Amino acid sequence: MYDVVLLVEQELSEPDAKRVVELHQDMPEPVTYHVLVPCHNAEAGVEASISALGTADLYGPGLAGQREDLQEAQRAIDSEAKGCSGRSVQRLRDLGQHAEGGISHDRPIDALVATVRHSQGQEVIILTRPHIVAEFFHLDWTNSARRHLGVPVLHLLEHESRSSAGAEPRK
């Protein structure tokens, strides 16, 4: 069995799933894909934003009263991430592949390292959006993964949807 860990920031599109599977079509052994979706921590995000603004002393205590709202937001974030993972896994399975998936609240690279170790992954593919700012920040995912793992790491850009403001697909 050849295990490939996919770190994706949004669900795999049909073309992306096909592209990933095509990378392994000549493998002499069966391939299993492990889809990992990093999940934002709502409470940590709000606290970090308040701290970054230097207003923690003004709003910090008020945050305690917002815990219920933050928990509700977290449930919505988790639900969307689980759906993203599930739909991505299903797209791979629809192509006749073995696939499983999950979400993580850990830092993406920490979660990736843990998943590779747990699944005994032999390869990592990181799929990010083709947005210039996202590319800048997520190239760090690729570089960090290469530093932490002793397996090949491939960074792919997700296909842009054709419906995005009439833009032509990237080549």
C-alpha positions as a LaTeX table, in Angstrom:
\begin{tabular}{lrrr}
\hline
Residue & $x$ (\AA) & $y$ (\AA) & $z$ (\AA) \\
\hline
Met1 & 0.00 & 0.00 & 0.00 \\
Tyr2 & 1.27 & 3.46 & $-0.94$ \\
Asp3 & $-0.06$ & 6.19 & 1.36 \\
Val4 & $-0.42$ & 9.78 & 0.17 \\
Val5 & $-1.40$ & 12.56 & 2.58 \\
Leu6 & $-3.26$ & 15.51 & 1.06 \\
Leu7 & $-3.29$ & 18.81 & 2.96 \\
Val8 & $-6.09$ & 20.88 & 1.40 \\
Glu9 & $-7.45$ & 24.25 & 2.43 \\
Gln10 & $-10.76$ & 23.74 & 0.63 \\
Glu11 & $-12.53$ & 20.76 & $-0.82$ \\
Leu12 & $-11.05$ & 18.99 & $-3.80$ \\
Ser13 & $-12.75$ & 19.91 & $-7.03$ \\
Glu14 & $-13.41$ & 17.17 & $-9.55$ \\
Pro15 & $-10.49$ & 18.32 & $-11.77$ \\
Asp16 & $-8.15$ & 18.45 & $-8.77$ \\
Ala17 & $-9.15$ & 14.96 & $-7.63$ \\
Lys18 & $-8.50$ & 13.66 & $-11.16$ \\
Arg19 & $-5.14$ & 15.44 & $-11.28$ \\
Val20 & $-4.08$ & 13.92 & $-7.95$ \\
Val21 & $-5.15$ & 10.43 & $-9.01$ \\
Glu22 & $-3.35$ & 10.78 & $-12.37$ \\
Leu23 & $-0.11$ & 11.42 & $-10.49$ \\
His24 & $-0.30$ & 7.87 & $-9.15$ \\
Gln25 & $-1.94$ & 5.99 & $-12.01$ \\
Asp26 & 1.20 & 3.98 & $-12.78$ \\
Met27 & 1.86 & 2.92 & $-9.19$ \\
Pro28 & 2.45 & $-0.84$ & $-8.97$ \\
Glu29 & 0.67 & $-1.01$ & $-5.61$ \\
Pro30 & $-2.70$ & 0.31 & $-4.39$ \\
Val31 & $-2.78$ & 3.93 & $-3.24$ \\
Thr32 & $-4.63$ & 5.23 & $-0.20$ \\
Tyr33 & $-5.29$ & 8.98 & 0.09 \\
His34 & $-5.51$ & 10.62 & 3.51 \\
Val35 & $-7.24$ & 14.00 & 3.16 \\
Leu36 & $-6.47$ & 16.53 & 5.90 \\
Val37 & $-8.38$ & 19.79 & 6.21 \\
Pro38 & $-7.01$ & 22.35 & 8.69 \\
Cys39 & $-9.81$ & 23.88 & 10.73 \\
His40 & $-9.69$ & 27.44 & 12.04 \\
Asn41 & $-10.01$ & 27.91 & 15.80 \\
Ala42 & $-12.60$ & 30.70 & 16.20 \\
Glu43 & $-11.76$ & 31.59 & 19.80 \\
Ala44 & $-8.01$ & 31.69 & 19.21 \\
Gly45 & $-8.56$ & 33.83 & 16.11 \\
Val46 & $-10.64$ & 36.39 & 17.98 \\
Glu47 & $-8.20$ & 36.51 & 20.88 \\
Ala48 & $-5.22$ & 36.88 & 18.53 \\
Ser49 & $-6.96$ & 39.70 & 16.66 \\
Ile50 & $-7.77$ & 41.55 & 19.85 \\
Ser51 & $-4.21$ & 41.12 & 21.12 \\
Ala52 & $-2.77$ & 42.27 & 17.79 \\
Leu53 & $-4.83$ & 45.43 & 18.01 \\
Gly54 & $-3.47$ & 46.07 & 21.48 \\
Thr55 & $-6.98$ & 46.27 & 22.88 \\
Ala56 & $-7.03$ & 43.09 & 24.95 \\
Asp57 & $-7.33$ & 45.18 & 28.10 \\
Leu58 & $-10.50$ & 46.80 & 26.73 \\
Tyr59 & $-12.19$ & 43.71 & 25.28 \\
Gly60 & $-10.51$ & 40.73 & 26.95 \\
Pro61 & $-12.88$ & 40.41 & 29.91 \\
Gly62 & $-15.89$ & 40.86 & 27.58 \\
Leu63 & $-14.73$ & 37.83 & 25.62 \\
Ala64 & $-15.75$ & 35.56 & 28.48 \\
Gly65 & $-19.38$ & 36.56 & 27.87 \\
Gln66 & $-19.01$ & 35.65 & 24.20 \\
Arg67 & $-17.92$ & 32.04 & 24.77 \\
Glu68 & $-21.31$ & 30.67 & 23.73 \\
Asp69 & $-21.22$ & 32.64 & 20.46 \\
Leu70 & $-17.68$ & 31.48 & 19.81 \\
Gln71 & $-18.67$ & 27.86 & 20.48 \\
Glu72 & $-21.52$ & 28.21 & 18.01 \\
Ala73 & $-19.15$ & 29.72 & 15.45 \\
Gln74 & $-16.70$ & 26.88 & 16.06 \\
Arg75 & $-19.42$ & 24.29 & 15.50 \\
Ala76 & $-20.24$ & 25.94 & 12.16 \\
Ile77 & $-16.55$ & 26.06 & 11.17 \\
Asp78 & $-16.09$ & 22.40 & 12.16 \\
Ser79 & $-19.20$ & 21.36 & 10.25 \\
Glu80 & $-17.98$ & 23.09 & 7.09 \\
Ala81 & $-14.51$ & 21.54 & 7.43 \\
Lys82 & $-15.98$ & 18.06 & 7.96 \\
Gly83 & $-18.16$ & 18.55 & 4.88 \\
Cys84 & $-15.12$ & 19.69 & 2.89 \\
Ser85 & $-13.19$ & 16.61 & 3.99 \\
Gly86 & $-16.11$ & 14.27 & 3.31 \\
Arg87 & $-16.80$ & 15.65 & $-0.17$ \\
Ser88 & $-13.09$ & 15.50 & $-1.04$ \\
Val89 & $-12.86$ & 11.88 & 0.10 \\
Gln90 & $-15.99$ & 11.03 & $-1.90$ \\
Arg91 & $-14.53$ & 12.60 & $-5.07$ \\
Leu92 & $-11.48$ & 10.37 & $-4.73$ \\
Arg93 & $-13.64$ & 7.32 & $-4.05$ \\
Asp94 & $-15.78$ & 8.15 & $-7.09$ \\
Leu95 & $-12.56$ & 7.75 & $-9.08$ \\
Gly96 & $-12.12$ & 4.25 & $-7.66$ \\
Gln97 & $-9.55$ & 5.20 & $-5.02$ \\
His98 & $-9.17$ & 4.27 & $-1.37$ \\
Ala99 & $-9.54$ & 7.46 & 0.65 \\
Glu100 & $-10.19$ & 8.67 & 4.17 \\
Gly101 & $-10.22$ & 12.12 & 5.66 \\
Gly102 & $-10.44$ & 14.30 & 8.68 \\
Ile103 & $-10.01$ & 17.77 & 10.10 \\
Ser104 & $-7.53$ & 19.19 & 12.58 \\
His105 & $-7.49$ & 22.21 & 14.86 \\
Asp106 & $-3.71$ & 21.99 & 15.21 \\
Arg107 & $-1.33$ & 24.13 & 13.19 \\
Pro108 & $-1.52$ & 22.73 & 9.63 \\
Ile109 & 2.10 & 21.55 & 9.57 \\
Asp110 & 1.83 & 19.91 & 12.99 \\
Ala111 & $-1.33$ & 18.12 & 11.86 \\
Leu112 & 0.36 & 17.13 & 8.60 \\
Val113 & 3.39 & 15.68 & 10.38 \\
Ala114 & 1.13 & 13.73 & 12.77 \\
Thr115 & $-0.99$ & 12.40 & 9.89 \\
Val116 & 2.06 & 11.33 & 7.88 \\
Arg117 & 3.46 & 9.53 & 10.89 \\
His118 & 0.15 & 7.90 & 11.81 \\
Ser119 & $-0.62$ & 6.74 & 8.26 \\
Gln120 & 3.03 & 5.99 & 7.46 \\
Gly121 & 2.60 & 8.29 & 4.47 \\
Gln122 & 5.18 & 8.04 & 1.73 \\
Glu123 & 4.21 & 11.23 & $-0.07$ \\
Val124 & 2.57 & 14.57 & 0.70 \\
Ile125 & 0.57 & 16.78 & $-1.63$ \\
Ile126 & $-0.38$ & 20.27 & $-0.50$ \\
Leu127 & $-3.20$ & 21.91 & $-2.45$ \\
Thr128 & $-3.75$ & 25.64 & $-2.02$ \\
Arg129 & $-5.83$ & 28.30 & $-3.74$ \\
Pro130 & $-4.24$ & 30.11 & $-6.69$ \\
His131 & $-4.44$ & 33.49 & $-4.96$ \\
Ile132 & $-1.15$ & 35.37 & $-4.73$ \\
Val133 & $-1.45$ & 36.09 & $-0.99$ \\
Ala134 & $-2.51$ & 32.51 & $-0.25$ \\
Glu135 & 0.41 & 31.24 & $-2.35$ \\
Phe136 & 2.82 & 33.38 & $-0.34$ \\
Phe137 & 1.59 & 32.14 & 3.03 \\
His138 & 1.04 & 28.53 & 2.03 \\
Leu139 & 4.41 & 28.09 & 0.36 \\
Asp140 & 5.53 & 28.08 & 3.94 \\
Trp141 & 3.39 & 24.94 & 4.41 \\
Thr142 & 5.39 & 23.27 & 1.66 \\
Asn143 & 8.77 & 24.44 & 2.92 \\
Ser144 & 7.91 & 23.51 & 6.51 \\
Ala145 & 6.66 & 20.08 & 5.43 \\
Arg146 & 9.92 & 19.47 & 3.56 \\
Arg147 & 11.92 & 20.40 & 6.66 \\
His148 & 9.86 & 18.18 & 8.99 \\
Leu149 & 9.24 & 15.13 & 6.82 \\
Gly150 & 11.48 & 12.71 & 5.01 \\
Val151 & 9.01 & 12.15 & 2.17 \\
Pro152 & 8.44 & 13.86 & $-1.18$ \\
Val153 & 6.27 & 16.99 & $-0.88$ \\
Leu154 & 4.43 & 18.38 & $-3.90$ \\
His155 & 2.67 & 21.76 & $-3.87$ \\
Leu156 & $-0.23$ & 22.06 & $-6.32$ \\
Leu157 & $-2.48$ & 25.01 & $-6.95$ \\
Glu158 & $-6.18$ & 24.22 & $-7.00$ \\
His159 & $-7.98$ & 24.77 & $-10.28$ \\
Glu160 & $-9.92$ & 28.01 & $-10.38$ \\
Ser161 & $-13.58$ & 27.58 & $-11.11$ \\
Arg162 & $-14.69$ & 28.86 & $-14.50$ \\
Ser163 & $-17.52$ & 30.77 & $-12.87$ \\
Ser164 & $-15.18$ & 33.17 & $-11.08$ \\
Ala165 & $-15.94$ & 36.48 & $-12.81$ \\
Gly166 & $-15.45$ & 35.11 & $-16.29$ \\
Ala167 & $-11.75$ & 34.62 & $-15.73$ \\
Glu168 & $-9.96$ & 32.17 & $-17.94$ \\
Pro169 & $-8.62$ & 29.00 & $-16.30$ \\
Arg170 & $-4.97$ & 29.04 & $-15.22$ \\
Lys171 & $-2.55$ & 27.06 & $-17.32$ \\
\hline
\end{tabular}
